[in-house]
Tab-separated table of C-alpha atoms and ligand atoms in Angstrom:
chain	number	residue	atom	x	y	z
A	1	MET	CA	0.000	0.000	0.000
A	2	ILE	CA	1.328	3.428	-0.959
A	3	ARG	CA	-0.006	6.582	0.654
A	4	VAL	CA	-0.196	9.630	-1.619
A	5	ILE	CA	-1.451	13.199	-1.521
A	6	ASP	CA	-2.448	14.689	-4.872
A	7	SER	CA	-2.553	18.358	-5.764
A	8	HIS	CA	-2.528	20.574	-8.797
A	9	THR	CA	-0.448	23.677	-9.342
A	10	GLU	CA	-2.070	26.082	-11.771
A	11	GLY	CA	-3.708	23.023	-13.357
A	12	GLU	CA	-0.637	20.709	-13.442
A	13	PRO	CA	-0.916	17.599	-11.223
A	14	THR	CA	1.557	16.385	-8.584
A	15	ARG	CA	1.359	13.130	-6.618
A	16	VAL	CA	3.431	13.264	-3.412
A	17	ILE	CA	4.403	9.802	-2.124
A	18	VAL	CA	4.285	10.164	1.641
A	19	GLU	CA	4.541	6.487	2.659
A	20	GLY	CA	5.354	3.138	1.068
A	21	GLY	CA	7.989	4.246	-1.463
A	22	PRO	CA	11.137	2.186	-2.118
A	23	ASP	CA	14.077	2.335	0.292
A	24	LEU	CA	16.744	4.343	-1.558
A	25	GLY	CA	19.471	3.818	1.051
A	26	GLU	CA	21.946	6.430	2.241
A	27	GLY	CA	23.562	9.429	0.556
A	28	THR	CA	22.624	12.773	-0.901
A	29	VAL	CA	19.244	13.253	-2.528
A	30	ALA	CA	21.052	13.250	-5.905
A	31	GLU	CA	22.558	9.810	-5.159
A	32	ARG	CA	19.216	8.424	-4.041
A	33	ALA	CA	17.481	9.906	-7.104
A	34	LEU	CA	19.848	7.928	-9.314
A	35	ARG	CA	18.898	4.727	-7.462
A	36	LEU	CA	15.200	5.469	-7.940
A	37	GLU	CA	15.682	5.867	-11.688
A	38	GLN	CA	17.999	2.884	-12.154
A	39	GLU	CA	16.346	0.358	-9.837
A	40	HIS	CA	12.708	1.379	-9.322
A	41	SER	CA	11.252	2.489	-12.661
A	42	ALA	CA	8.430	-0.071	-12.247
A	43	PHE	CA	7.423	1.646	-8.980
A	44	CYS	CA	7.456	5.093	-10.655
A	45	GLN	CA	5.322	3.926	-13.557
A	46	SER	CA	2.872	2.028	-11.356
A	47	VAL	CA	2.048	5.113	-9.251
A	48	LEU	CA	1.816	7.570	-12.153
A	49	LEU	CA	0.457	5.780	-15.190
A	50	GLU	CA	-3.096	4.786	-15.986
A	51	PRO	CA	-5.169	3.228	-14.464
A	52	ARG	CA	-4.059	4.987	-11.215
A	53	GLY	CA	-2.838	8.195	-12.813
A	54	HIS	CA	-2.064	9.587	-16.268
A	55	ASP	CA	1.043	10.629	-18.145
A	56	ALA	CA	0.867	14.342	-17.227
A	57	MET	CA	1.253	13.484	-13.552
A	58	VAL	CA	4.559	14.221	-11.791
A	59	GLY	CA	5.564	12.146	-8.782
A	60	ALA	CA	7.363	13.603	-5.757
A	61	LEU	CA	8.936	10.997	-3.509
A	62	LEU	CA	9.550	12.439	-0.052
A	63	VAL	CA	12.917	11.371	1.381
A	64	GLU	CA	14.988	12.358	4.403
A	65	PRO	CA	17.190	15.350	3.495
A	66	SER	CA	20.947	14.818	3.827
A	67	ARG	CA	21.336	18.479	4.879
A	68	PRO	CA	20.227	19.647	8.335
A	69	ASP	CA	18.996	23.041	7.011
A	70	CYS	CA	16.301	21.390	4.829
A	71	VAL	CA	12.802	20.424	6.007
A	72	ALA	CA	12.514	17.685	3.375
A	73	GLY	CA	14.284	15.974	0.541
A	74	VAL	CA	12.414	15.136	-2.657
A	75	VAL	CA	12.958	13.219	-5.870
A	76	TYR	CA	10.735	14.250	-8.781
A	77	PHE	CA	9.847	11.778	-11.502
A	78	ASN	CA	7.471	11.382	-14.401
A	79	PRO	CA	6.523	8.184	-16.250
A	80	VAL	CA	9.674	8.512	-18.432
A	81	GLY	CA	12.287	9.065	-15.704
A	82	ASN	CA	13.536	11.548	-13.117
A	83	LEU	CA	13.233	15.327	-13.307
A	84	GLY	CA	16.135	17.339	-11.860
A	85	MET	CA	13.863	19.990	-10.386
A	86	CYS	CA	10.195	20.663	-10.920
A	87	GLY	CA	8.714	24.080	-10.245
A	88	HIS	CA	5.049	23.164	-10.219
A	89	ALA	CA	5.675	20.046	-8.106
A	90	THR	CA	7.703	22.082	-5.583
A	91	ILE	CA	4.734	24.446	-5.195
A	92	GLY	CA	2.445	21.389	-4.869
A	93	LEU	CA	4.837	19.807	-2.362
A	94	ALA	CA	4.927	22.971	-0.216
A	95	VAL	CA	1.122	23.132	-0.037
A	96	THR	CA	1.039	19.375	0.680
A	97	LEU	CA	3.575	19.693	3.520
A	98	GLY	CA	1.397	22.490	4.920
A	99	PHE	CA	-1.703	20.276	4.593
A	100	MET	CA	0.145	17.492	6.462
A	101	GLY	CA	1.105	19.913	9.255
A	102	ARG	CA	4.809	19.372	8.535
A	103	ILE	CA	5.472	23.049	7.756
A	104	LYS	CA	3.824	26.376	8.594
A	105	GLU	CA	3.565	29.543	6.541
A	106	GLY	CA	6.985	31.117	5.978
A	107	GLN	CA	10.353	30.176	4.504
A	108	HIS	CA	11.771	26.662	4.290
A	109	ARG	CA	14.464	24.834	2.338
A	110	ILE	CA	14.032	21.654	0.278
A	111	GLU	CA	16.835	19.404	-0.989
A	112	THR	CA	16.365	18.332	-4.620
A	113	PRO	CA	18.734	16.278	-6.790
A	114	VAL	CA	20.029	19.449	-8.517
A	115	GLY	CA	20.427	21.606	-5.420
A	116	VAL	CA	18.642	23.253	-2.524
A	117	VAL	CA	15.611	25.423	-3.306
A	118	GLU	CA	13.909	27.831	-0.957
A	119	ILE	CA	10.131	27.886	-0.616
A	120	THR	CA	7.855	30.447	1.028
A	121	LEU	CA	4.394	29.137	1.848
A	122	HIS	CA	1.868	31.988	1.861
A	123	ALA	CA	-1.592	32.088	3.495
A	124	ASP	CA	-3.543	32.006	0.201
A	125	ASN	CA	-2.239	28.639	-1.099
A	126	SER	CA	0.422	30.415	-3.114
A	127	VAL	CA	4.073	29.474	-2.828
A	128	SER	CA	7.211	31.284	-3.967
A	129	VAL	CA	10.084	29.041	-5.048
A	130	VAL	CA	13.620	30.402	-5.279
A	131	ASN	CA	15.017	28.007	-7.858
A	132	VAL	CA	18.549	26.826	-8.613
A	133	GLU	CA	20.758	29.103	-10.745
A	134	SER	CA	19.463	29.085	-14.318
A	135	TYR	CA	21.387	29.987	-17.474
A	136	ARG	CA	21.370	29.969	-21.252
A	137	LEU	CA	23.857	27.600	-22.857
A	138	HIS	CA	23.283	28.407	-26.578
A	139	ARG	CA	21.478	31.269	-28.333
A	140	ASP	CA	19.743	31.111	-31.750
A	141	VAL	CA	20.407	27.433	-32.442
A	142	GLN	CA	19.006	26.335	-35.798
A	143	VAL	CA	17.605	22.854	-36.274
A	144	ASP	CA	16.009	21.330	-39.358
A	145	VAL	CA	12.685	19.804	-38.282
A	146	GLU	CA	11.162	17.202	-40.584
A	147	GLY	CA	7.884	18.442	-42.026
A	148	TYR	CA	8.320	21.989	-40.667
A	149	GLY	CA	11.704	23.346	-41.876
A	150	VAL	CA	14.297	25.261	-39.893
A	151	VAL	CA	13.360	26.152	-36.306
A	152	THR	CA	15.458	28.612	-34.281
A	153	GLY	CA	15.675	28.668	-30.504
A	154	ASP	CA	17.781	28.831	-27.345
A	155	VAL	CA	19.059	25.981	-25.172
A	156	ALA	CA	18.751	26.874	-21.483
A	157	TRP	CA	18.800	25.256	-18.030
A	158	GLY	CA	16.196	26.015	-15.352
A	159	GLY	CA	16.616	22.810	-13.323
A	160	ASN	CA	15.819	20.775	-16.468
A	161	TRP	CA	17.018	21.313	-20.062
A	162	PHE	CA	14.835	23.330	-22.435
A	163	PHE	CA	14.764	24.305	-26.097
A	164	LEU	CA	12.859	27.618	-26.185
A	165	THR	CA	11.526	28.930	-29.472
A	166	ASP	CA	9.228	31.641	-30.812
A	167	ASP	CA	8.573	29.407	-33.842
A	168	ARG	CA	5.226	27.611	-33.620
A	169	PRO	CA	2.838	25.903	-36.016
A	170	CYS	CA	-0.306	27.698	-34.754
A	171	ALA	CA	-1.627	29.784	-31.856
A	172	LEU	CA	-0.848	28.523	-28.340
A	173	LYS	CA	-4.370	27.526	-27.362
A	174	LEU	CA	-6.036	24.420	-25.945
A	175	SER	CA	-7.968	23.656	-29.125
A	176	GLU	CA	-4.603	23.254	-30.938
A	177	LEU	CA	-3.066	20.719	-28.533
A	178	THR	CA	-2.634	18.018	-31.179
A	179	ARG	CA	-0.681	20.307	-33.535
A	180	LEU	CA	1.366	21.864	-30.727
A	181	THR	CA	2.306	18.440	-29.360
A	182	ALA	CA	3.188	17.019	-32.803
A	183	PHE	CA	5.383	20.039	-33.594
A	184	SER	CA	7.173	19.956	-30.216
A	185	LEU	CA	7.809	16.203	-30.483
A	186	SER	CA	9.302	16.737	-33.943
A	187	VAL	CA	11.531	19.548	-32.635
A	188	ARG	CA	12.793	17.297	-29.826
A	189	LYS	CA	13.471	14.468	-32.289
A	190	ALA	CA	15.345	16.862	-34.602
A	191	LEU	CA	17.493	18.120	-31.709
A	192	GLU	CA	18.387	14.515	-30.842
A	193	LYS	CA	19.188	13.710	-34.483
A	194	ALA	CA	21.374	16.817	-34.811
A	195	GLY	CA	23.229	15.949	-31.577
A	196	ILE	CA	22.155	19.217	-29.903
A	197	THR	CA	22.254	18.693	-26.152
A	198	GLY	CA	22.449	20.439	-22.824
A	199	ARG	CA	25.736	20.600	-20.876
A	200	ASP	CA	27.788	17.383	-20.827
A	201	GLY	CA	25.597	15.792	-23.496
A	202	ALA	CA	22.405	16.001	-21.439
A	203	TRP	CA	19.154	15.201	-23.277
A	204	ILE	CA	17.019	18.281	-23.970
A	205	ASP	CA	13.791	16.714	-22.770
A	206	HIS	CA	11.532	19.817	-22.632
A	207	VAL	CA	10.452	21.979	-25.581
A	208	GLU	CA	8.955	25.403	-24.810
A	209	LEU	CA	7.008	27.311	-27.468
A	210	LEU	CA	6.547	31.022	-26.770
A	211	SER	CA	4.169	33.719	-27.938
A	212	SER	CA	2.694	37.003	-26.794
A	213	ALA	CA	0.172	36.755	-23.937
A	214	HIS	CA	-3.577	36.474	-24.439
A	215	SER	CA	-4.410	38.271	-21.191
A	216	GLU	CA	-3.630	41.957	-20.654
A	217	ASP	CA	-2.219	41.044	-17.244
A	218	ALA	CA	0.489	38.707	-18.571
A	219	ASP	CA	3.776	39.352	-20.402
A	220	ALA	CA	4.032	36.169	-22.467
A	221	ARG	CA	2.433	32.772	-23.064
A	222	ASN	CA	3.941	29.310	-23.441
A	223	PHE	CA	3.253	25.706	-24.336
A	224	VAL	CA	5.678	23.226	-22.765
A	225	LEU	CA	6.187	19.638	-23.884
A	226	CYS	CA	7.361	17.453	-20.976
A	227	PRO	CA	9.719	14.445	-21.345
A	228	GLY	CA	7.023	11.957	-22.442
A	229	GLY	CA	4.302	13.249	-24.720
A	230	ALA	CA	2.362	15.241	-22.111
A	231	TYR	CA	2.187	19.035	-21.981
A	232	ASP	CA	2.487	21.146	-18.856
A	233	ARG	CA	-0.848	22.639	-17.798
A	234	SER	CA	1.019	25.234	-15.726
A	235	PRO	CA	3.526	27.688	-17.262
A	236	CYS	CA	6.269	25.227	-16.095
A	237	GLY	CA	8.439	26.482	-13.229
A	238	THR	CA	11.746	25.238	-14.610
A	239	GLY	CA	10.749	26.386	-18.123
A	240	CYS	CA	9.984	29.868	-16.754
A	241	SER	CA	13.369	29.826	-15.019
A	242	ALA	CA	15.084	29.019	-18.326
A	243	LYS	CA	13.077	31.848	-19.916
A	244	MET	CA	14.209	34.274	-17.152
A	245	ALA	CA	17.831	33.414	-17.973
A	246	CYS	CA	17.266	34.211	-21.677
A	247	LEU	CA	15.395	37.467	-20.957
A	248	ALA	CA	18.119	38.605	-18.563
A	249	GLU	CA	20.926	37.857	-21.005
A	250	ASP	CA	19.087	39.619	-23.844
A	251	GLY	CA	18.679	42.714	-21.630
A	252	LYS	CA	14.874	42.430	-21.871
A	253	LEU	CA	14.159	42.101	-18.138
A	254	ASP	CA	15.991	43.713	-15.225
A	255	ALA	CA	16.641	41.994	-11.903
A	256	GLY	CA	13.748	42.335	-9.455
A	257	VAL	CA	11.144	43.313	-12.078
A	258	GLU	CA	8.017	41.130	-12.207
A	259	TRP	CA	7.202	39.052	-15.305
A	260	VAL	CA	3.894	37.187	-15.618
A	261	GLN	CA	3.985	34.014	-17.696
A	262	GLU	CA	0.737	32.490	-18.942
A	263	SER	CA	0.223	28.797	-19.746
A	264	VAL	CA	-1.686	27.220	-22.612
A	265	ILE	CA	-4.655	26.801	-20.212
A	266	ASP	CA	-4.416	30.512	-19.146
A	267	SER	CA	-3.009	29.872	-15.647
A	268	CYS	CA	-0.134	32.146	-14.588
A	269	TYR	CA	3.108	32.287	-12.624
A	270	ARG	CA	4.564	35.507	-11.298
A	271	LEU	CA	8.314	35.572	-11.862
A	272	SER	CA	11.383	37.643	-11.130
A	273	TYR	CA	15.111	36.999	-10.763
A	274	GLN	CA	18.255	38.089	-9.011
A	275	PRO	CA	21.723	37.802	-10.564
A	276	GLY	CA	23.355	34.434	-9.882
A	277	GLU	CA	26.930	33.837	-8.738
A	278	ARG	CA	28.016	32.009	-11.892
A	279	GLY	CA	26.680	34.422	-14.526
A	280	GLY	CA	23.124	33.074	-14.628
A	281	VAL	CA	20.017	34.114	-12.726
A	282	ILE	CA	18.311	32.956	-9.531
A	283	PRO	CA	14.616	32.890	-10.468
A	284	THR	CA	11.679	33.175	-8.090
A	285	VAL	CA	8.495	31.478	-9.283
A	286	THR	CA	5.161	32.136	-7.536
A	287	GLY	CA	1.982	30.131	-8.168
A	288	ARG	CA	-0.913	28.479	-6.342
A	289	ALA	CA	-1.561	24.826	-5.569
A	290	PHE	CA	-4.552	23.007	-4.125
A	291	VAL	CA	-4.715	19.534	-2.560
A	292	THR	CA	-7.183	17.400	-4.515
A	293	ALA	CA	-6.984	13.950	-2.873
A	294	GLU	CA	-5.494	11.936	-0.055
A	295	ALA	CA	-5.418	8.254	-0.971
A	296	SER	CA	-3.920	4.811	-0.540
A	297	LEU	CA	-2.871	3.134	-3.789
A	298	LEU	CA	-3.656	-0.576	-3.707
A	299	PHE	CA	-1.877	-3.223	-5.799
A	300	HIS	CA	-3.440	-6.648	-6.326
A	301	ASP	CA	-1.283	-9.649	-7.332
A	302	ALA	CA	-3.806	-10.683	-9.978
A	303	ASP	CA	-4.090	-7.201	-11.512
A	304	PRO	CA	-2.511	-7.321	-15.004
A	305	TYR	CA	-2.168	-3.505	-14.953
A	306	ALA	CA	-0.705	-3.165	-11.460
A	307	ARG	CA	2.447	-1.708	-13.058
A	308	GLY	CA	0.510	0.735	-15.199
A	309	ILE	CA	-0.445	0.608	-18.844
A	310	THR	CA	2.689	0.916	-20.972
A	311	ALA	CA	3.262	0.798	-24.730
B	1	PYC	O1	7.052	23.073	-13.353
B	1	PYC	O2	9.188	22.728	-13.645
B	1	PYC	C1	8.015	22.427	-13.812
B	1	PYC	C2	7.691	21.205	-14.585
B	1	PYC	C3	8.539	20.394	-15.259
B	1	PYC	C4	7.780	19.374	-15.824
B	1	PYC	C5	6.467	19.593	-15.480
B	1	PYC	N1	6.434	20.724	-14.720
């Protein structure tokens, strides 16, 4: 039996595993994250995939932090593998920890596989996340995408690797999900084929399409393809962090000035940044999360889909 608490952050779901997860042994959260990915992929798929979940869901396995200044350690994963950081899931985790009575309103630190992030839990279900240092690796990269032609974009890190582009096949709206997803999948495939990667050969697993905002209250809009084939319902915390790094380097946004990023479902994050120590930016991402369920996942020996439905 696995005990979970589900939430959504600006529409994007998170499933926090609070009890019954695999024993990942000793070490830093990064070391234990590696063990989860290498030795427990069946567990990750069984808790996230249909029939218990769906492929847009992100899992957050609570673990003991290795650092005394952190209230919790967490490993984020989706049905494809681990995520380094996850902005929406960190907001969901903060609200969940509040719901569990493990933290109160105010500032706390969380250990993730890619570094420590700071969260501030506010009274109105909103959370501000001070993310890891984010930076642009390559500007104006051109890639030939089968069926679409040359697409130009930036490669940037916001806790995960992103290809960010203003090129898009249609408007960024919910009724165009099929075309947006097909285009983004083709871009990712073309990047792989062309050998375009993040630092140290890392897979660019997220594609972020950008446009002007639909609402007067927002600065820009995005559609983000996550590592499988699912899109982010929220404006994607790590994707927004990568975007902050690009805006800062292009001189389009000063430190401390607010930027509002809108998602393809019209939900928003409020963003700003401070200069980082290594030439990048330290983004702050603010959004709201709401707990939607508290449940025990049950697994029956005779259930042919106990491990989830996979291709
Ligand atoms: O919010 O960083 C994020 C995120 C990554 C994948 C899904 N959401």
